[in-house]
mmCIF file of C-alpha atoms in Angstrom:
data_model
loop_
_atom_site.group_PDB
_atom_site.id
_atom_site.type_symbol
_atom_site.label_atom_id
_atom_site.label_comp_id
_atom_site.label_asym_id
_atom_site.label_seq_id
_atom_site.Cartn_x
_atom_site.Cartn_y
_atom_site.Cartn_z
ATOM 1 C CA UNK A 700 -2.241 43.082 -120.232
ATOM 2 C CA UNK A 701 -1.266 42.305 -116.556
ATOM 3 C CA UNK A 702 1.454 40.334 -115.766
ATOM 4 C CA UNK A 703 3.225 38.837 -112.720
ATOM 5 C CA UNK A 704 6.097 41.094 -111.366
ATOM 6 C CA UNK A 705 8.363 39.170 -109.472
ATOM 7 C CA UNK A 706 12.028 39.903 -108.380
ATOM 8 C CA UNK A 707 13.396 43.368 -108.435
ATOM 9 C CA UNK A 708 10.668 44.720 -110.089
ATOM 10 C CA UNK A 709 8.783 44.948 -106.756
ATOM 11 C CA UNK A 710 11.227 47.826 -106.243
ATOM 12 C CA UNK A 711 10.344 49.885 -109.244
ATOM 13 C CA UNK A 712 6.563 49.198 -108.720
ATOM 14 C CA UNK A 713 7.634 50.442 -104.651
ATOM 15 C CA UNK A 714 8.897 53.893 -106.205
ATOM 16 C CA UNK A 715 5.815 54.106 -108.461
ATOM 17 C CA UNK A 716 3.534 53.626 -105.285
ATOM 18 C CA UNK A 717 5.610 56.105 -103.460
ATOM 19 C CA UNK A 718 5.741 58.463 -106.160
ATOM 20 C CA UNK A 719 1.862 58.330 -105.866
ATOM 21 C CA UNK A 720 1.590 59.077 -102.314
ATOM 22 C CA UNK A 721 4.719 59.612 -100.309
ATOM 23 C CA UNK A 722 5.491 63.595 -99.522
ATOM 24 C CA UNK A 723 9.191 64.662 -99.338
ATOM 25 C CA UNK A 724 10.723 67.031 -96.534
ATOM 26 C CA UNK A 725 9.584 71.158 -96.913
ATOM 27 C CA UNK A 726 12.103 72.914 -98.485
ATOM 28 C CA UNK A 727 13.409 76.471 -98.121
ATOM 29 C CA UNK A 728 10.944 78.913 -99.198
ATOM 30 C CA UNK A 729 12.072 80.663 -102.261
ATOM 31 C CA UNK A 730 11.873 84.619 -102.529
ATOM 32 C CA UNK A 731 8.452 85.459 -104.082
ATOM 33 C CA UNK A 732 6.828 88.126 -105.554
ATOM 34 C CA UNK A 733 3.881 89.787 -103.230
ATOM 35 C CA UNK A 734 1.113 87.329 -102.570
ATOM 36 C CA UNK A 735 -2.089 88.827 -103.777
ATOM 37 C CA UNK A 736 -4.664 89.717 -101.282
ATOM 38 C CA UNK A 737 -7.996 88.552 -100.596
ATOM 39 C CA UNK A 738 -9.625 91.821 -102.489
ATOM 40 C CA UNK A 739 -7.624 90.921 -105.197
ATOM 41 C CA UNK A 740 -9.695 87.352 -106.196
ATOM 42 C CA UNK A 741 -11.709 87.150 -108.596
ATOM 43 C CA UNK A 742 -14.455 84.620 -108.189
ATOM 44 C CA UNK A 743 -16.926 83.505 -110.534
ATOM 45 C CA UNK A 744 -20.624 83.780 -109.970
ATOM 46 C CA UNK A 745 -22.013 80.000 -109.009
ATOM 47 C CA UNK A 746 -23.517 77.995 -111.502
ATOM 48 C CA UNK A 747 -26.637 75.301 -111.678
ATOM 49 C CA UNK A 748 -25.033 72.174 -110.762
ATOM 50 C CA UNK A 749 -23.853 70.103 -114.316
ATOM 51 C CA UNK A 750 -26.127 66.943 -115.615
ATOM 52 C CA UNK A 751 -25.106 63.925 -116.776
ATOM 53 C CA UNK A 752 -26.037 63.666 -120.187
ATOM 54 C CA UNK A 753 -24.613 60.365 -120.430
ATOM 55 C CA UNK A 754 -22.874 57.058 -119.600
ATOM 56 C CA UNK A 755 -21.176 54.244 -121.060
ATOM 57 C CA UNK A 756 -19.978 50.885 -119.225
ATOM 58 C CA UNK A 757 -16.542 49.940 -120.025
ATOM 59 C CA UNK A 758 -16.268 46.412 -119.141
ATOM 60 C CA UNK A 759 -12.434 46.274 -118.287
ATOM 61 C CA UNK A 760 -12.699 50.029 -116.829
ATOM 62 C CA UNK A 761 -10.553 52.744 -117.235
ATOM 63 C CA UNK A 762 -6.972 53.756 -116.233
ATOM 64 C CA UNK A 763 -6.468 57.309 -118.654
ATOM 65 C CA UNK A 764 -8.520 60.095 -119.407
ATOM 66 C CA UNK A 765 -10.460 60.114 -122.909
ATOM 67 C CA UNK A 766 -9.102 61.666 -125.549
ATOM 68 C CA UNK A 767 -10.974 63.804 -128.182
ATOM 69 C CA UNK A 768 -10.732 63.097 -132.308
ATOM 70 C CA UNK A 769 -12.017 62.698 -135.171
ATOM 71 C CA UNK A 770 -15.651 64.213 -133.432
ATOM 72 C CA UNK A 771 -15.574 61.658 -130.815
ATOM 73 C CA UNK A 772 -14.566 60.553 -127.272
ATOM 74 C CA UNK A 773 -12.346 58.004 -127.890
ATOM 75 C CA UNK A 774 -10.912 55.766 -124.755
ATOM 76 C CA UNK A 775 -8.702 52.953 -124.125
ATOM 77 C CA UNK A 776 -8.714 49.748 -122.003
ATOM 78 C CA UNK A 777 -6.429 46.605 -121.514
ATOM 79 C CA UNK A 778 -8.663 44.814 -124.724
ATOM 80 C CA UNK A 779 -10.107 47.645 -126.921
ATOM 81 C CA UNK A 780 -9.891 51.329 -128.222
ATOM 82 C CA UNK A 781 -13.483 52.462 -128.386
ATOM 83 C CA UNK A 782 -15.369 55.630 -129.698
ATOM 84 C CA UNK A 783 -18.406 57.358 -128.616
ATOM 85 C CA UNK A 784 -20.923 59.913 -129.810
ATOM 86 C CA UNK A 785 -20.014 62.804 -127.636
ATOM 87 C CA UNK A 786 -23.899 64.020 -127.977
ATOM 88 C CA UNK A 787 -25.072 60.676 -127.096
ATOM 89 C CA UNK A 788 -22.403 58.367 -125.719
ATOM 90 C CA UNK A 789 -23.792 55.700 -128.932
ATOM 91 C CA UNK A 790 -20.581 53.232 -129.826
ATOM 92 C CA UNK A 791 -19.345 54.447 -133.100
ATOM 93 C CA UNK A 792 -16.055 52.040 -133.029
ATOM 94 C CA UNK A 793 -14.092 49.271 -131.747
ATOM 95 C CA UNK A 794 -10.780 48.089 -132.126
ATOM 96 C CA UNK A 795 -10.162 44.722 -130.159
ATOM 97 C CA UNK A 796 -6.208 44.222 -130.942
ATOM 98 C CA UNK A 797 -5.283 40.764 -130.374
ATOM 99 C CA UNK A 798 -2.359 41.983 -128.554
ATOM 100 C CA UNK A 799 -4.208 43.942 -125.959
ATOM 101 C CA UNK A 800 -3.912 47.346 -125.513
ATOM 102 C CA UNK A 801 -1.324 49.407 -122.781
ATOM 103 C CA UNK A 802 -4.351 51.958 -121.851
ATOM 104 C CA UNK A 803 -2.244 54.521 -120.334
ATOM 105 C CA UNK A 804 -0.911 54.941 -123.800
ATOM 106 C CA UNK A 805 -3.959 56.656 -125.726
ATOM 107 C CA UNK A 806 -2.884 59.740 -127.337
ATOM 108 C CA UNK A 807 -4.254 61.563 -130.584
ATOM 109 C CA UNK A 808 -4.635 64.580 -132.476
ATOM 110 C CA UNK A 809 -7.921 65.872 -134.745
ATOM 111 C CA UNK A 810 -7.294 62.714 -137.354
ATOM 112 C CA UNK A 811 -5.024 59.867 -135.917
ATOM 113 C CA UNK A 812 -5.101 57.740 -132.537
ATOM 114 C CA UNK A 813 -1.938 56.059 -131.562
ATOM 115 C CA UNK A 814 -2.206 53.507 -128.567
ATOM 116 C CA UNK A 815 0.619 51.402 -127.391
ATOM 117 C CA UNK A 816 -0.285 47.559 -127.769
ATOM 118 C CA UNK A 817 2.177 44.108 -127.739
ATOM 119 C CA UNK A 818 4.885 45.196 -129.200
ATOM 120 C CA UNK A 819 3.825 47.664 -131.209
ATOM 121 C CA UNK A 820 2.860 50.909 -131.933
ATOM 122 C CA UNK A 821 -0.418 51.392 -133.510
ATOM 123 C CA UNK A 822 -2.258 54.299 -135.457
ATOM 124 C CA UNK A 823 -6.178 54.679 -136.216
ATOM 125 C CA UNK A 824 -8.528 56.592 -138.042
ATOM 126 C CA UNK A 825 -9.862 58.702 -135.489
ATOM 127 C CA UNK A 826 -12.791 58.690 -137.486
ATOM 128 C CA UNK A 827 -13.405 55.216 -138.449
ATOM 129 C CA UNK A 828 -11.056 53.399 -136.431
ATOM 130 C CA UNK A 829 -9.110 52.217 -139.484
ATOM 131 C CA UNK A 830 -5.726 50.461 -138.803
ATOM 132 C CA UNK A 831 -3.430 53.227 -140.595
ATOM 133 C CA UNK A 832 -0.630 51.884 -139.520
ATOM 134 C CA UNK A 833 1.702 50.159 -136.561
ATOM 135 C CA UNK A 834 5.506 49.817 -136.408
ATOM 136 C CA UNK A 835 7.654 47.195 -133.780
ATOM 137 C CA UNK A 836 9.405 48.836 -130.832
ATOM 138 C CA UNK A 837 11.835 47.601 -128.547
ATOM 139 C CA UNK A 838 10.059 47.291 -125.153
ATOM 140 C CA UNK A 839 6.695 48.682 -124.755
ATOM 141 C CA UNK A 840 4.647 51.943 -125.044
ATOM 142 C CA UNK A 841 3.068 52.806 -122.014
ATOM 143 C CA UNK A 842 3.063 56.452 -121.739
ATOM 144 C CA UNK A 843 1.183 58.649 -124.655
ATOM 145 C CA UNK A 844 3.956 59.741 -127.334
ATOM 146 C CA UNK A 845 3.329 62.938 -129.017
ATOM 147 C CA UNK A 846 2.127 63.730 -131.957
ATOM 148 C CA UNK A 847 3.472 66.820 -133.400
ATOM 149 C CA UNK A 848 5.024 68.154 -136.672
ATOM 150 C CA UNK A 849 3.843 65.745 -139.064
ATOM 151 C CA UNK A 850 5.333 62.727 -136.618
ATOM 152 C CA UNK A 851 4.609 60.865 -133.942
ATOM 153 C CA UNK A 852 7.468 60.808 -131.285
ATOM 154 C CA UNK A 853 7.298 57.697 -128.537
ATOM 155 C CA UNK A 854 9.677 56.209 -125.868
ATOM 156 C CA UNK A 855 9.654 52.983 -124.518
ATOM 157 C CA UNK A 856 9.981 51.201 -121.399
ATOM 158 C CA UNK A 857 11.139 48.167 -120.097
ATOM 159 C CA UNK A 858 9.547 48.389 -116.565
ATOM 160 C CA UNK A 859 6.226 50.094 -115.317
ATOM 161 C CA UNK A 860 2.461 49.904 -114.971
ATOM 162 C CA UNK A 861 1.584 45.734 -115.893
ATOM 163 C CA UNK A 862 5.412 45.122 -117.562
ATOM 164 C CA UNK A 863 7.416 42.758 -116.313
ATOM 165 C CA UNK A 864 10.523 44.513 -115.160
ATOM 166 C CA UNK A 865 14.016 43.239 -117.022
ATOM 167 C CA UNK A 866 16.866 45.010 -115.372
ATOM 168 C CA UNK A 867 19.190 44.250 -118.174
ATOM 169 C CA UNK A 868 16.499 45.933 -120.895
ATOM 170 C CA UNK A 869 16.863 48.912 -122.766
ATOM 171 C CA UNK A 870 14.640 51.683 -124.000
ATOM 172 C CA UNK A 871 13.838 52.974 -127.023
ATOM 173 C CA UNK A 872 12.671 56.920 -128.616
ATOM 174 C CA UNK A 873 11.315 56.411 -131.945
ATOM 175 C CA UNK A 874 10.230 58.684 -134.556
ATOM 176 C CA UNK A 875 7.396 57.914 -136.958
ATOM 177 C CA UNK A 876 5.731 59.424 -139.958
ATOM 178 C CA UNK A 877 2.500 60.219 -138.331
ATOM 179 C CA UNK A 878 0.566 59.248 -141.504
ATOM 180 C CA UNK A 879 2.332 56.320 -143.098
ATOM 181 C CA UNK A 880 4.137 54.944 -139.821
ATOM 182 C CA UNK A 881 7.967 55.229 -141.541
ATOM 183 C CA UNK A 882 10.733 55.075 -138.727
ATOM 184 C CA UNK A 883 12.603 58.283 -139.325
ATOM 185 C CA UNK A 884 15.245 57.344 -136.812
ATOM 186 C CA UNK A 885 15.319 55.540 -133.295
ATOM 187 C CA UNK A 886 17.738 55.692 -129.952
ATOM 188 C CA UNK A 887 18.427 53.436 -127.615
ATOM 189 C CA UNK A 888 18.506 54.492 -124.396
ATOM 190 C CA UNK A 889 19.319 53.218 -120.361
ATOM 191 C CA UNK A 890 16.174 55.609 -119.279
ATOM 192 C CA UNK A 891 12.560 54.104 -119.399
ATOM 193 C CA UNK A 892 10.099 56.699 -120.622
ATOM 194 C CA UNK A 893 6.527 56.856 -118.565
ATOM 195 C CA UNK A 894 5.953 60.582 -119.438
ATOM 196 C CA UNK A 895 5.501 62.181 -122.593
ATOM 197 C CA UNK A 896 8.278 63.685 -124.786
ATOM 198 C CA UNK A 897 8.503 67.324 -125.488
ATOM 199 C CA UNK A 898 9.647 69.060 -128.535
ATOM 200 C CA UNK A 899 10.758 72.612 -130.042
ATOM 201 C CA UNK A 900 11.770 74.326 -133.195
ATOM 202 C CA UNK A 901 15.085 71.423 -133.646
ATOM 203 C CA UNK A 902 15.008 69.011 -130.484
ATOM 204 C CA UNK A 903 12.917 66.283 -129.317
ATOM 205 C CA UNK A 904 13.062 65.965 -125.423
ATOM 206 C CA UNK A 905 12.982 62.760 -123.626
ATOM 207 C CA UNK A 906 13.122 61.471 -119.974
ATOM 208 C CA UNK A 907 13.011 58.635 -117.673
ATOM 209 C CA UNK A 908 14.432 56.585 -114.652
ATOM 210 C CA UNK A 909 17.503 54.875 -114.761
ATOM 211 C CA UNK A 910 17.926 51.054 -113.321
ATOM 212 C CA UNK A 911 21.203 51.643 -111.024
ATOM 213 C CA UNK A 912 22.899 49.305 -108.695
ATOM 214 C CA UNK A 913 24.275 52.682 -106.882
ATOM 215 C CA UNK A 914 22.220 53.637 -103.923
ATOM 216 C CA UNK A 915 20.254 56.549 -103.371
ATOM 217 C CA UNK A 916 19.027 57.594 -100.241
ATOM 218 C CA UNK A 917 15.970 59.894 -101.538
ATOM 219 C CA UNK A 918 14.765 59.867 -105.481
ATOM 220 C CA UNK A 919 16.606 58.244 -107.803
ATOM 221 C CA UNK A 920 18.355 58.049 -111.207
ATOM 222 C CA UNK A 921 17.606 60.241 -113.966
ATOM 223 C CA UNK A 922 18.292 61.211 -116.816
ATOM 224 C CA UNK A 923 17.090 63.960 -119.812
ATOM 225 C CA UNK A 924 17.985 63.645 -123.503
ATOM 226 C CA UNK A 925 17.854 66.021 -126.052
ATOM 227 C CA UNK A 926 17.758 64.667 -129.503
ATOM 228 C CA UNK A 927 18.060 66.073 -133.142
ATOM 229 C CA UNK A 928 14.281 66.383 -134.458
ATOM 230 C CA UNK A 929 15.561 65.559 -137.600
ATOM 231 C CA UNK A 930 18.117 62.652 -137.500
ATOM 232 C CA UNK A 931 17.983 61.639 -133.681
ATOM 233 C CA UNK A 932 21.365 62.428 -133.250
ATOM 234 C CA UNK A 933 21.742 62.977 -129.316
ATOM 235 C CA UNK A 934 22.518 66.650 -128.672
ATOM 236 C CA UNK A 935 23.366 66.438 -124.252
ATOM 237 C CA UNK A 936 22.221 64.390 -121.193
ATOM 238 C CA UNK A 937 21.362 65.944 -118.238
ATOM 239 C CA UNK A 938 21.999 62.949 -115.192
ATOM 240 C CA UNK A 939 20.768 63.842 -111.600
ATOM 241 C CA UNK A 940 19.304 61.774 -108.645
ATOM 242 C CA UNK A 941 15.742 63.619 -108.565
ATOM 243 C CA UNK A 942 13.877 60.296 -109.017
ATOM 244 C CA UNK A 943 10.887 59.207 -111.260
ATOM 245 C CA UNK A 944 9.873 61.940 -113.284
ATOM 246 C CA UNK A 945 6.361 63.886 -113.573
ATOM 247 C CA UNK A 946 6.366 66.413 -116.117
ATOM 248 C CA UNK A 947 8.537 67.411 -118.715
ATOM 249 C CA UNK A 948 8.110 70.504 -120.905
ATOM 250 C CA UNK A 949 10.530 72.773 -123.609
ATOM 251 C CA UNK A 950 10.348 76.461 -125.052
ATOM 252 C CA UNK A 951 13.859 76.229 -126.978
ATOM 253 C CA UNK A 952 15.578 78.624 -124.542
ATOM 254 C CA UNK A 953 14.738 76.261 -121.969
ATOM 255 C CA UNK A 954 13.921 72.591 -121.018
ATOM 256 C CA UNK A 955 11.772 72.304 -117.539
ATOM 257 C CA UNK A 956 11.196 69.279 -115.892
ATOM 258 C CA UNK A 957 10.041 67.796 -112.400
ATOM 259 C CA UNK A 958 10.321 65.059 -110.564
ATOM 260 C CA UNK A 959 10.376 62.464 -107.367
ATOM 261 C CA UNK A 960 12.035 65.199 -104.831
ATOM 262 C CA UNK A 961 9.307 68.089 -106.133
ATOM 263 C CA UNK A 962 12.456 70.262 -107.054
ATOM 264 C CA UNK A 963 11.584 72.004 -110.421
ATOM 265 C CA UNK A 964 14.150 72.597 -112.522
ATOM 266 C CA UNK A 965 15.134 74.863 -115.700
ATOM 267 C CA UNK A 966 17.542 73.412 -117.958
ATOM 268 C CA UNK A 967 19.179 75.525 -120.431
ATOM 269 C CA UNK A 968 17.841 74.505 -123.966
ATOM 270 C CA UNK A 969 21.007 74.707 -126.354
ATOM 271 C CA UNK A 970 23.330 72.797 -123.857
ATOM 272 C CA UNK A 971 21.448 70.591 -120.825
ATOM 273 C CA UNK A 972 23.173 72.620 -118.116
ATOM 274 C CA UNK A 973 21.236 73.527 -115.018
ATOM 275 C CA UNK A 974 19.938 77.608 -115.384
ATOM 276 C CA UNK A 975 17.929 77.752 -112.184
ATOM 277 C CA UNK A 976 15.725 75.496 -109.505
ATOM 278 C CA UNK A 977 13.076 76.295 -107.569
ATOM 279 C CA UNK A 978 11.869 74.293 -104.405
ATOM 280 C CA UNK A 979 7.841 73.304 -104.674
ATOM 281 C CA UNK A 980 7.639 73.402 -100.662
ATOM 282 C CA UNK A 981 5.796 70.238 -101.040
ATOM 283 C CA UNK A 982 4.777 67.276 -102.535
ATOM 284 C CA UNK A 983 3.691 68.403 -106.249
ATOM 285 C CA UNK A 984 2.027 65.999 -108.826
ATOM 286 C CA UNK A 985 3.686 67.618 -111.899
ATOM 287 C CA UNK A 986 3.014 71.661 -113.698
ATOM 288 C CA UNK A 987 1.275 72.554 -116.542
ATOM 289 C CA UNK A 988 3.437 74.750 -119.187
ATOM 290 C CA UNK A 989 1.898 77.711 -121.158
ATOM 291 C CA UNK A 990 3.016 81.189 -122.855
ATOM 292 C CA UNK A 991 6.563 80.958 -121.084
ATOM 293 C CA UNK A 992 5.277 80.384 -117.779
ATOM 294 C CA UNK A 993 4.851 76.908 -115.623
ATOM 295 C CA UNK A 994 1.872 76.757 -112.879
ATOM 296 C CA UNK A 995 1.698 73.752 -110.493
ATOM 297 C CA UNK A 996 0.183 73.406 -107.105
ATOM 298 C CA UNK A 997 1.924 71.739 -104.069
ATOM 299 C CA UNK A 998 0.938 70.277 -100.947
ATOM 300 C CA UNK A 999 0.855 73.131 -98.551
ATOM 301 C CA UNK A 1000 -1.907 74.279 -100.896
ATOM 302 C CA UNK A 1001 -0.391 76.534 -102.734
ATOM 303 C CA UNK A 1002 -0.742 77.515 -106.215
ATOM 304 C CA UNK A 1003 2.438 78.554 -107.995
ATOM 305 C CA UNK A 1004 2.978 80.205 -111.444
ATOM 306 C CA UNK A 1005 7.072 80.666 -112.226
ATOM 307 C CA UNK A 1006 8.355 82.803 -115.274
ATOM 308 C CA UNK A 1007 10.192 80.119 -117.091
ATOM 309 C CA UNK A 1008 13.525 82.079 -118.075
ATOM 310 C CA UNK A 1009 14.178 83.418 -114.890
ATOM 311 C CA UNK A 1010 12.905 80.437 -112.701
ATOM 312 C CA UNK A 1011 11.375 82.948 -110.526
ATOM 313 C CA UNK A 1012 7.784 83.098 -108.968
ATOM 314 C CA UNK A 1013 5.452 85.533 -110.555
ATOM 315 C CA UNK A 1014 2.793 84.494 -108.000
ATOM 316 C CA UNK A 1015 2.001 82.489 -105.464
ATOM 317 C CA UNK A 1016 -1.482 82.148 -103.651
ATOM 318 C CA UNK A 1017 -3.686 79.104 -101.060
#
C-alpha cells in the first residue's frame, strides 16, 4: 500500500527518518542509585548455538514482528495476513484483503487478529482466519491497537509509514467490541497515533504528533489524551514539544511516556500534570513497562530501570 508523498509530507517522513537515527545532545546525569559492580553480574552459562528449524518466503517481505494466536505464527504484509505451523512453518491461512493490508498494524490476542487495511479495521479468527468482523475509520490504522478488556482500542493517522500526508486531516481513537466489532464510542483528535494506546482500571491513553505551523527548533508537537474507558469522554491533554513519540505506558497512578528528545516523563494519572522527568543521557529507542518499574537502554550503553512513582533510578549498569 505505498503511495507517492509529495509536498509537506517530506517533512513528516524527515522526522520519522530522524527519529530512526539522529541522537540528541547528552543531558545532565540524573542522581542514581549505586551502580552494581562487576562481582555483582550474574551471567548465564553459554549455550549450543540455536537451529533453524524453519523458513518461510514472504513474497512482499516483512516490516513487523509476528505475532502469536490461535497456535500459530501469524504475520502481515502490504497484500496478505498469513499463518504458519509454528512446529513446521506449513501455511495454515491466508487472507488476501482487496484493500491491502498496513503491515505495521498486526496485533492479536489468543483468539482474534486485528490488522489495519483501506479504510478499515479488520478482525480474524486467529484460528481459521475467518473475517469476524471490520468497522470504517477515519484515516488509517497503522500502528497495532490494543486489545484489552473485552475491546479493541485503535487510533488513527493521517500521515506516516506509505500514507499520503493531508495537513488539514484529523485523527481518530475508536473503541470496538472485540468480538462483534460494535463502535462503543470514537474521538476525533489533531494528534496522529503511530504507537499503541495504553489503558488502566477507567482510562484509555492515547498519543501522537501534532501538524503545527509554529516552529520548533528540536522535537516537536505533542500531545497525550486520556479518555473515559467507558464513554470516551476526554478526561486532560498533556501538550509539550518532545517530538514523535516512542513508547507510551499507564499504571493508574501514573501515565509514562517517551519521546523524540529521549526525556522520559511521568505524568500524573488522575490529572495529566507533569510528576517527574528523567534525562535518558542518550538517544533511547523507547522502555519496556513491568511491575511498576520502566527499563530502557540508551546510547551511552547503558541499561536503566526507574521506579515509576518516584521517577527515580533503581539501577543503572553498561
Amino acid at each position: 500500500m505505498q503511495r507517492i508523498l509529495r509536498g509537506r509530507g517530506w517533512l513528516v517522513l524527515l522526522l520519522l527518518f530522524v527519529v530512526g537515527c539522529g541522537e540528541t545532545a547528552v543531558s545532565p546525569h540524573p542522581t542514581f542509585s549505586p551502580t552494581p559492580t562487576a562481582g555483582d553480574s550474574r551471567r548465564l552459562p553459554p549455550t549450543e548455538q540455536p537451529e533453524k528449524k524453519w523458513e518461510a518466503a514472504i513474497g512482499d517481505g516483512l516490516s513487523a514482528p509476528a505475532v502469536l494466536a490461535g497456535g500459530w505464527v501469524i504475520v502481515a504484509t502490504e497484500t496478505a495476513v498469513i499463518a504458519h505451523d509454528p512446529e513446521t512453518g506449513v501455511e495454515q491461512w491466508r487472507v488476501s484483503p482487496p484493500e491491502g493490508v498496513w503491515p505495521r498494524s498486526i496485533a492479536a490476542n489468543s483468539a482474534t487478529v486485528v490488522v489495519g487495511i483501506g479504510g478499515h479495521v479488520l478482525a480474524l479468527n486467529a484460528v481459521d482466519g475467518a473475517e469476524m468482523w471490520r468497522q470504517p475509520v477515519q484515516g488509517e490504522l497503522l500502528w497495532p491497537p490494543l486489545i484489552a478488556d473485552a475491546h479493541v482500542f485503535a487510533g488513527t493517522a493521517f500521515v506516516g509509514p506509505g500514507v499520503e500526508p493531508d495537513a488539514n486531516g484529523q485523527a481518530w481513537v475508536y473503541a470496538f467490541d472485540a468480538v462483534s466489532g460494535k463502535e462503543q464510542w470514537s474521538q476525533e483528535t489533531a494528534a496522529y497515533t503511530l504507537v499503541t494506546p495504553a489503558v488502566n482500571d477507567d482510562m484509555v491513553i492515547v498519543g501522537g504528533s501534532l501538524l503545527n505551523e509554529t516552529d520548533v527548533e528540536e522535537g516537536g508537537h505533542l500531545r497525550i489524551h486520556a479518555f473515559d474507558k467507558i464513554n470516551g469522554t476526554v478526561r486532560w491533554m498533556f501538550d509539550s514539544l518532545d517530538g514523535f513519540l516512542k513508547s507510551l505506558a499507564t499504571d493508574g497512578e501514573r501515565v509514562y511516556f517517551l519521546a523524540y528528545t529521549d526525556m522520559l516523563y511521568g505524568l500524573d494519572g488522575k490529572t495529566g500534570t507533569e510528576v517527574w522527568r528523567y534525562p535518558t543521557e542518550n538517544w533511547s529507542p523507547g522502555f519496556a513497562f513491568d511491575a511498576g518499574m520502566i527499563f530502557m537502554g540508551s546510547d551511552n550503553a547503558f541499561v536503566h530501570a526507574i521506579e515509576g512513582v518516584s521517577g527515580t533510578a533503581v539501577w543503572r549498569v553498561p
